[in-house]
Short mmCIF file of C-alpha atoms and ligand atoms in Angstrom, two decimals:
data_model
loop_
_atom_site.label_atom_id
_atom_site.label_comp_id
_atom_site.label_asym_id
_atom_site.label_seq_id
_atom_site.Cartn_x
_atom_site.Cartn_y
_atom_site.Cartn_z
CA MET A 5 15.71 -4.38 2.53
CA LYS A 6 14.94 -2.21 5.52
CA CYS A 7 16.23 1.14 6.58
CA ARG A 8 16.63 0.69 10.33
CA ASN A 9 15.95 4.34 11.11
CA VAL A 10 14.68 4.45 14.72
CA CYS A 11 11.01 5.00 13.94
CA CYS A 12 10.25 4.58 10.30
CA TYR A 13 11.55 1.25 8.95
CA ARG A 14 11.26 2.29 5.32
CA TRP A 15 11.25 -0.79 3.22
CA SER A 16 12.23 -0.95 -0.37
CA SER A 17 12.06 -3.64 -3.01
CA GLU A 18 12.20 -3.85 -6.80
CA GLU A 19 9.19 -6.29 -6.91
CA ARG A 20 6.93 -5.52 -9.94
CA LEU A 21 3.23 -6.01 -10.18
CA ASP A 22 2.70 -5.68 -13.92
CA GLY A 23 -0.43 -7.50 -14.96
CA LYS A 24 -1.69 -7.70 -11.38
CA THR A 25 -4.79 -6.03 -9.95
CA ALA A 26 -4.92 -4.40 -6.50
CA ILE A 27 -7.99 -3.06 -4.72
CA ILE A 28 -7.35 -0.65 -1.88
CA THR A 29 -10.15 0.66 0.36
CA GLY A 30 -9.83 4.22 1.67
CA ALA A 31 -7.19 4.95 -1.09
CA ASN A 32 -7.94 8.66 -1.31
CA THR A 33 -6.02 9.71 1.80
CA GLY A 34 -3.41 8.70 4.28
CA ILE A 35 -1.88 5.22 4.33
CA GLY A 36 -4.25 3.97 1.63
CA LYS A 37 -3.24 6.71 -0.85
CA GLU A 38 0.53 6.00 -0.29
CA THR A 39 -0.15 2.29 -0.68
CA ALA A 40 -1.97 2.94 -3.97
CA ARG A 41 0.83 5.16 -5.21
CA ASP A 42 3.48 2.53 -4.45
CA LEU A 43 1.59 -0.35 -6.05
CA ALA A 44 0.84 1.86 -9.09
CA ARG A 45 4.58 2.66 -9.37
CA ARG A 46 5.20 -1.19 -9.49
CA GLY A 47 2.86 -1.43 -12.50
CA ALA A 48 -0.36 -2.81 -10.95
CA HIS A 49 -3.86 -2.07 -12.09
CA ILE A 50 -5.21 -0.08 -9.16
CA VAL A 51 -8.88 0.05 -8.03
CA MET A 52 -9.33 2.87 -5.56
CA ALA A 53 -12.36 1.86 -3.44
CA CYS A 54 -13.44 5.22 -1.96
CA ARG A 55 -16.43 6.88 -0.36
CA ASP A 56 -15.60 10.46 -1.30
CA LEU A 57 -15.38 10.47 -5.16
CA GLU A 58 -14.22 14.10 -5.43
CA ARG A 59 -11.20 13.53 -3.10
CA ALA A 60 -10.58 10.17 -4.81
CA GLU A 61 -10.42 11.91 -8.17
CA GLU A 62 -7.76 14.38 -6.85
CA ALA A 63 -5.81 11.51 -5.37
CA ARG A 64 -6.04 9.48 -8.63
CA THR A 65 -4.72 12.40 -10.71
CA ASP A 66 -1.87 12.79 -8.22
CA ILE A 67 -0.98 9.14 -8.33
CA MET A 68 -1.20 8.88 -12.12
CA GLU A 69 1.03 12.06 -12.61
CA ASP A 70 3.46 10.84 -10.02
CA THR A 71 3.84 7.23 -11.23
CA GLY A 72 3.10 7.51 -14.96
CA ASN A 73 0.65 4.58 -14.48
CA GLU A 74 -2.73 5.52 -16.03
CA ASN A 75 -4.23 2.12 -15.11
CA VAL A 76 -5.86 3.57 -12.02
CA VAL A 77 -9.61 3.63 -11.53
CA ILE A 78 -11.94 4.76 -8.76
CA ARG A 79 -15.03 2.80 -7.70
CA LYS A 80 -17.46 4.03 -5.13
CA LEU A 81 -17.45 2.16 -1.76
CA ASP A 82 -19.12 3.23 1.46
CA LEU A 83 -18.26 0.63 4.03
CA SER A 84 -20.89 1.94 6.44
CA ASP A 85 -23.64 0.71 4.09
CA THR A 86 -23.95 -2.98 3.04
CA LYS A 87 -25.92 -1.92 -0.12
CA SER A 88 -22.89 0.05 -1.22
CA ILE A 89 -20.52 -2.83 -0.48
CA ARG A 90 -22.72 -5.17 -2.47
CA ALA A 91 -22.95 -2.77 -5.38
CA PHE A 92 -19.15 -2.31 -5.37
CA ALA A 93 -18.52 -6.05 -5.31
CA GLU A 94 -20.98 -6.57 -8.14
CA ILE A 95 -19.10 -4.09 -10.32
CA ILE A 96 -15.76 -5.65 -9.47
CA ASN A 97 -16.95 -9.12 -10.13
CA LYS A 98 -18.28 -7.99 -13.45
CA GLU A 99 -15.45 -5.75 -14.58
CA GLU A 100 -12.32 -7.31 -13.19
CA LYS A 101 -10.89 -10.50 -14.56
CA GLN A 102 -8.67 -10.91 -11.51
CA VAL A 103 -7.97 -9.45 -8.08
CA ASN A 104 -4.53 -10.41 -6.88
CA ILE A 105 -4.36 -8.07 -3.90
CA LEU A 106 -7.10 -6.83 -1.71
CA ILE A 107 -6.08 -4.30 0.91
CA ASN A 108 -8.67 -3.69 3.64
CA ASN A 109 -7.33 -0.33 4.77
CA ALA A 110 -10.21 2.16 5.27
CA GLY A 111 -11.03 2.96 8.82
CA VAL A 112 -12.56 5.29 11.32
CA MET A 113 -11.16 5.93 14.84
CA MET A 114 -12.83 6.88 18.12
CA CYS A 115 -15.74 8.73 16.58
CA PRO A 116 -18.81 9.79 18.64
CA TYR A 117 -21.45 7.02 18.84
CA SER A 118 -23.25 6.53 15.57
CA LYS A 119 -24.58 3.72 13.56
CA THR A 120 -24.03 2.52 9.98
CA ALA A 121 -26.94 2.25 7.56
CA ASP A 122 -27.51 -1.26 8.75
CA GLY A 123 -27.56 -0.37 12.48
CA PHE A 124 -24.00 -1.48 13.42
CA GLU A 125 -21.82 0.62 15.72
CA MET A 126 -19.80 2.72 13.25
CA GLN A 127 -16.21 1.58 14.11
CA LEU A 128 -17.11 -2.12 14.19
CA GLY A 129 -19.34 -1.65 11.12
CA VAL A 130 -16.74 0.04 8.95
CA ASN A 131 -13.49 -1.34 10.21
CA HIS A 132 -14.52 -4.95 10.63
CA LEU A 133 -18.02 -5.85 9.39
CA GLY A 134 -17.78 -3.85 6.18
CA HIS A 135 -14.47 -5.42 5.22
CA PHE A 136 -15.66 -8.83 6.33
CA LEU A 137 -18.61 -8.62 3.86
CA LEU A 138 -16.42 -7.07 1.18
CA THR A 139 -13.88 -9.97 1.43
CA TYR A 140 -16.71 -12.51 1.40
CA LEU A 141 -18.23 -11.08 -1.80
CA LEU A 142 -14.85 -10.95 -3.66
CA LEU A 143 -13.39 -14.18 -2.39
CA ASP A 144 -14.25 -16.40 -5.35
CA LEU A 145 -12.59 -13.98 -7.74
CA ILE A 146 -9.58 -13.64 -5.41
CA LYS A 147 -9.26 -17.40 -5.26
CA ARG A 148 -9.43 -17.68 -9.03
CA SER A 149 -6.62 -15.03 -9.17
CA ALA A 150 -4.24 -16.97 -6.86
CA PRO A 151 -1.50 -16.49 -5.93
CA ALA A 152 -3.28 -13.61 -4.16
CA ARG A 153 -3.11 -11.75 -0.95
CA ILE A 154 -5.50 -10.12 1.42
CA VAL A 155 -3.98 -7.48 3.70
CA VAL A 156 -5.91 -6.18 6.68
CA VAL A 157 -4.76 -2.91 8.14
CA ALA A 158 -5.31 -3.44 11.97
CA SER A 159 -3.57 -1.66 14.77
CA VAL A 160 -1.71 -2.11 18.00
CA ALA A 161 -5.04 -0.80 19.43
CA HIS A 162 -6.21 -4.42 19.16
CA THR A 163 -4.39 -4.90 22.49
CA TRP A 164 -6.50 -2.31 24.28
CA THR A 165 -9.57 -4.54 24.91
CA GLY A 166 -11.32 -7.84 24.40
CA LEU A 167 -14.40 -8.51 22.29
CA ARG A 168 -17.74 -7.71 23.88
CA LEU A 169 -19.61 -10.68 22.43
CA ASP A 170 -22.76 -9.93 24.40
CA ASP A 171 -22.87 -6.28 23.26
CA ILE A 172 -20.80 -6.17 20.12
CA ASN A 173 -22.53 -2.96 18.86
CA SER A 174 -21.92 -1.14 22.17
CA GLU A 175 -25.65 -0.53 22.62
CA ARG A 176 -25.53 -0.79 26.41
CA SER A 177 -22.51 1.51 26.83
CA TYR A 178 -19.98 3.13 24.51
CA ASP A 179 -16.33 3.86 25.07
CA THR A 180 -14.73 5.36 21.93
CA MET A 181 -11.29 3.78 22.64
CA LYS A 182 -12.68 0.35 23.54
CA ALA A 183 -14.89 0.27 20.47
CA TYR A 184 -11.97 1.16 18.20
CA GLY A 185 -9.75 -1.43 19.99
CA GLN A 186 -12.52 -4.06 19.60
CA SER A 187 -12.84 -3.32 15.84
CA LYS A 188 -9.05 -3.67 15.34
CA LEU A 189 -8.98 -6.86 17.46
CA ALA A 190 -11.69 -8.18 15.09
CA ASN A 191 -9.41 -7.27 12.20
CA VAL A 192 -6.54 -9.41 13.60
CA MET A 193 -8.89 -12.27 14.46
CA PHE A 194 -10.54 -12.14 11.02
CA ALA A 195 -7.14 -12.32 9.27
CA ARG A 196 -6.04 -15.30 11.35
CA SER A 197 -9.36 -17.23 10.84
CA LEU A 198 -9.47 -16.48 7.10
CA ALA A 199 -5.85 -17.61 6.63
CA LYS A 200 -6.71 -20.95 8.16
CA GLN A 201 -9.80 -21.26 6.00
CA LEU A 202 -7.74 -20.49 2.81
CA GLN A 203 -4.83 -22.89 3.47
CA GLY A 204 -3.95 -24.56 0.20
CA THR A 205 -5.81 -22.12 -1.99
CA GLY A 206 -2.81 -19.91 -2.82
CA VAL A 207 -4.49 -16.94 -1.09
CA SER A 208 -2.49 -15.55 1.89
CA VAL A 209 -3.81 -13.25 4.54
CA PHE A 210 -1.96 -10.85 6.78
CA SER A 211 -2.84 -8.21 9.41
CA LEU A 212 -0.63 -5.40 10.54
CA HIS A 213 -0.02 -2.33 12.65
CA PRO A 214 1.15 0.57 10.48
CA GLY A 215 2.70 2.60 13.39
CA VAL A 216 1.36 5.89 14.81
CA VAL A 217 0.83 7.77 11.61
CA GLN A 218 0.28 11.56 10.90
CA SER A 219 -2.93 11.10 9.03
CA ASP A 220 -6.56 12.38 9.09
CA LEU A 221 -7.54 9.41 11.24
CA TRP A 222 -7.02 11.59 14.35
CA ARG A 223 -9.78 14.07 13.35
CA HIS A 224 -12.12 12.97 16.17
CA GLN A 225 -9.40 13.47 18.84
CA HIS A 226 -8.80 16.49 21.02
CA GLN A 227 -6.72 19.10 19.22
CA CYS A 228 -3.80 18.58 21.67
CA ILE A 229 -3.56 14.97 20.54
CA GLN A 230 -3.70 16.01 16.88
CA VAL A 231 -0.91 18.48 17.40
CA ALA A 232 1.17 16.02 19.44
CA VAL A 233 1.02 13.42 16.64
CA LYS A 234 2.46 16.02 14.27
CA ILE A 235 5.03 17.53 16.65
CA PHE A 236 6.49 14.37 18.16
CA ARG A 237 7.83 13.11 14.82
CA ILE A 238 10.42 10.86 16.44
CA PHE A 239 7.57 8.63 17.69
CA THR A 240 5.30 8.97 14.68
CA LYS A 241 5.42 8.25 10.97
CA THR A 242 4.50 10.07 7.82
CA THR A 243 1.77 8.46 5.73
CA LEU A 244 4.48 7.20 3.32
CA GLU A 245 6.37 5.53 6.23
CA GLY A 246 3.08 4.33 7.71
CA ALA A 247 2.23 2.53 4.35
CA GLN A 248 5.48 0.46 4.33
CA THR A 249 4.25 -2.51 6.34
CA THR A 250 1.08 -2.70 4.20
CA ILE A 251 3.19 -2.65 1.01
CA PHE A 252 5.55 -5.21 2.46
CA CYS A 253 2.63 -7.61 3.28
CA ALA A 254 1.20 -7.13 -0.19
CA VAL A 255 4.40 -7.46 -2.18
CA GLU A 256 7.28 -9.16 -0.38
CA SER A 257 8.08 -12.50 -1.99
CA GLY A 258 8.13 -15.67 0.07
CA LEU A 259 5.73 -14.37 2.77
CA GLU A 260 3.16 -17.07 2.09
CA SER A 261 4.40 -19.28 4.90
CA GLU A 262 3.58 -16.52 7.33
CA SER A 263 -0.16 -16.37 6.22
CA GLY A 264 -2.38 -15.47 9.19
CA GLY A 265 0.39 -13.54 10.79
CA TYR A 266 0.44 -10.02 12.26
CA PHE A 267 3.17 -7.55 11.20
CA SER A 268 4.64 -4.33 12.37
CA ASP A 269 7.64 -2.44 10.94
CA CYS A 270 7.84 -4.74 7.98
CA ALA A 271 8.44 -7.78 10.14
CA PRO A 272 6.41 -10.43 11.94
CA ALA A 273 5.15 -9.16 15.32
CA ARG A 274 3.28 -10.66 18.28
CA CYS A 275 -0.37 -10.06 18.46
CA SER A 276 -2.24 -10.06 21.78
CA ARG A 277 -3.24 -13.26 23.60
CA ALA A 278 -6.91 -12.29 22.97
CA ALA A 279 -6.29 -12.05 19.30
CA SER A 280 -4.92 -15.65 19.21
CA ASP A 281 -7.99 -17.03 20.90
CA ASP A 282 -9.40 -19.34 18.24
CA GLU A 283 -12.61 -20.16 20.10
CA THR A 284 -13.50 -16.43 20.45
CA ALA A 285 -12.50 -15.89 16.82
CA GLN A 286 -14.99 -18.58 15.84
CA LYS A 287 -17.73 -16.88 17.79
CA LEU A 288 -16.78 -13.56 16.19
CA TRP A 289 -17.03 -15.18 12.78
CA GLU A 290 -20.51 -16.58 13.51
CA ILE A 291 -21.73 -13.23 14.96
CA SER A 292 -20.41 -11.38 11.91
CA CYS A 293 -22.15 -13.69 9.51
CA ASN A 294 -25.43 -13.45 11.52
CA LEU A 295 -25.28 -9.61 11.58
CA LEU A 296 -24.62 -9.55 7.84
CA GLY A 297 -27.09 -12.20 6.96
CA ILE A 298 -24.57 -14.39 5.18
CA THR A 299 -23.50 -18.07 5.36
CA TRP A 300 -19.67 -18.33 5.22
CA GLN A 301 -18.21 -21.50 6.67
N1 LIG B 20 -3.01 6.72 11.66
C1 LIG B 20 -2.58 5.86 12.54
O1 LIG B 20 -1.88 6.28 13.48
C2 LIG B 20 -3.02 4.46 12.51
C3 LIG B 20 -2.58 3.52 13.55
C4 LIG B 20 -2.97 2.26 13.48
C5 LIG B 20 -3.85 1.81 12.47
N2 LIG B 20 -4.29 2.69 11.53
C6 LIG B 20 -5.21 2.19 10.55
O2 LIG B 20 -4.81 2.52 9.25
C7 LIG B 20 -5.92 2.61 8.37
C8 LIG B 20 -5.82 3.83 7.47
O3 LIG B 20 -5.92 4.98 8.24
P1 LIG B 20 -5.19 6.34 7.99
O4 LIG B 20 -4.26 6.56 9.12
O5 LIG B 20 -4.57 6.36 6.62
O6 LIG B 20 -6.37 7.34 8.18
P2 LIG B 20 -7.19 8.21 7.08
O7 LIG B 20 -8.31 8.88 7.82
O8 LIG B 20 -6.24 9.11 6.34
O9 LIG B 20 -7.72 7.19 6.11
C9 LIG B 20 -8.80 6.42 6.36
C10 LIG B 20 -9.54 6.15 5.03
O10 LIG B 20 -10.75 5.42 5.27
C11 LIG B 20 -11.82 5.98 4.51
N3 LIG B 20 -13.11 5.65 5.11
C12 LIG B 20 -13.56 5.93 6.39
N4 LIG B 20 -14.83 5.57 6.51
C13 LIG B 20 -15.15 4.94 5.36
C14 LIG B 20 -16.33 4.40 4.86
N5 LIG B 20 -17.43 4.35 5.54
N6 LIG B 20 -16.36 3.81 3.60
C15 LIG B 20 -15.22 3.89 2.82
N7 LIG B 20 -14.13 4.47 3.25
C16 LIG B 20 -14.03 5.01 4.50
C17 LIG B 20 -11.51 7.51 4.56
O11 LIG B 20 -12.22 8.13 3.54
C18 LIG B 20 -10.04 7.49 4.32
O12 LIG B 20 -9.80 7.37 2.95
C19 LIG B 20 -7.21 2.49 9.23
O13 LIG B 20 -7.68 1.21 9.11
C20 LIG B 20 -6.68 2.80 10.65
O14 LIG B 20 -7.42 2.16 11.60
C21 LIG B 20 -3.87 3.98 11.58
#
């Protein structure tokens, strides 16, 4: 059921997740925290995959007190370092009997040029490559946990640009907006490609735009923009509202036939033509594997 309020499309359902396990990256703030809170309220075992353990602990306490669900754990994950991603996955593969929902939510937007520990441009490295590797390392467990879902928090920013396949790490030139747009385009393409690969396995994959959300994501923007996001509330969402499409994709029953789809305001939406280009998506897949040193057909 949707509330058709002009901007927020709050979605509600009674769906329960008792006995299910959900991993949410970047769950200590913003959309990720509200997603974790909602899934905890539905009874899921929550793994908060966070870089900042202090802030994660505060968020965990808040979520547990609010929902009464004490089955919420924090595991360290820094998506800008493949060693951290591998260490996280090793712990999950050892500790967790199942992973029914993986939410690739963490992200960084329009930051000054910097590189991850492995030399990838930061936005591509965290938003796309980090989650690509994480999904790869958890996929066997996710498949064994089917029915399962992988939800990729992308953005309408995927329409801002195409992929720069000849300079994917923006080493020749860097435009903060285009690099963010590219990383989000990679998110949508990854979700589409993965959904195709996982047909018949019981694992569904979705990507989505959460809306323009009043979160910390804007920290690298000019102060005027940060203020505008907060002031023009009619055009923007609270983090609770911004989490609704993620929760919808993770929880709504009967969505499996839409696997590979892109969502906005808790409904299927059209992604850009570039995002539906299967040939480029295949090249992106190969480049991602090469950069990460993995074989994933
Ligand atoms: N806020 C918006 O308007 C908006 C719009 C479209 C898409 N999105 C997407 O929504 C997602 C969540 O963003 P948000 O708005 O809640 O912002 P946020 O800044 O509140 O949350 C981002 C989270 O990612 C985590 N993160 C960043 N770098 C990380 C790293 N290297 N390793 C692990 N975690 C890391 C942060 O710690 C934080 O918890 C992002 O993927 C973002 O691109 C947001």
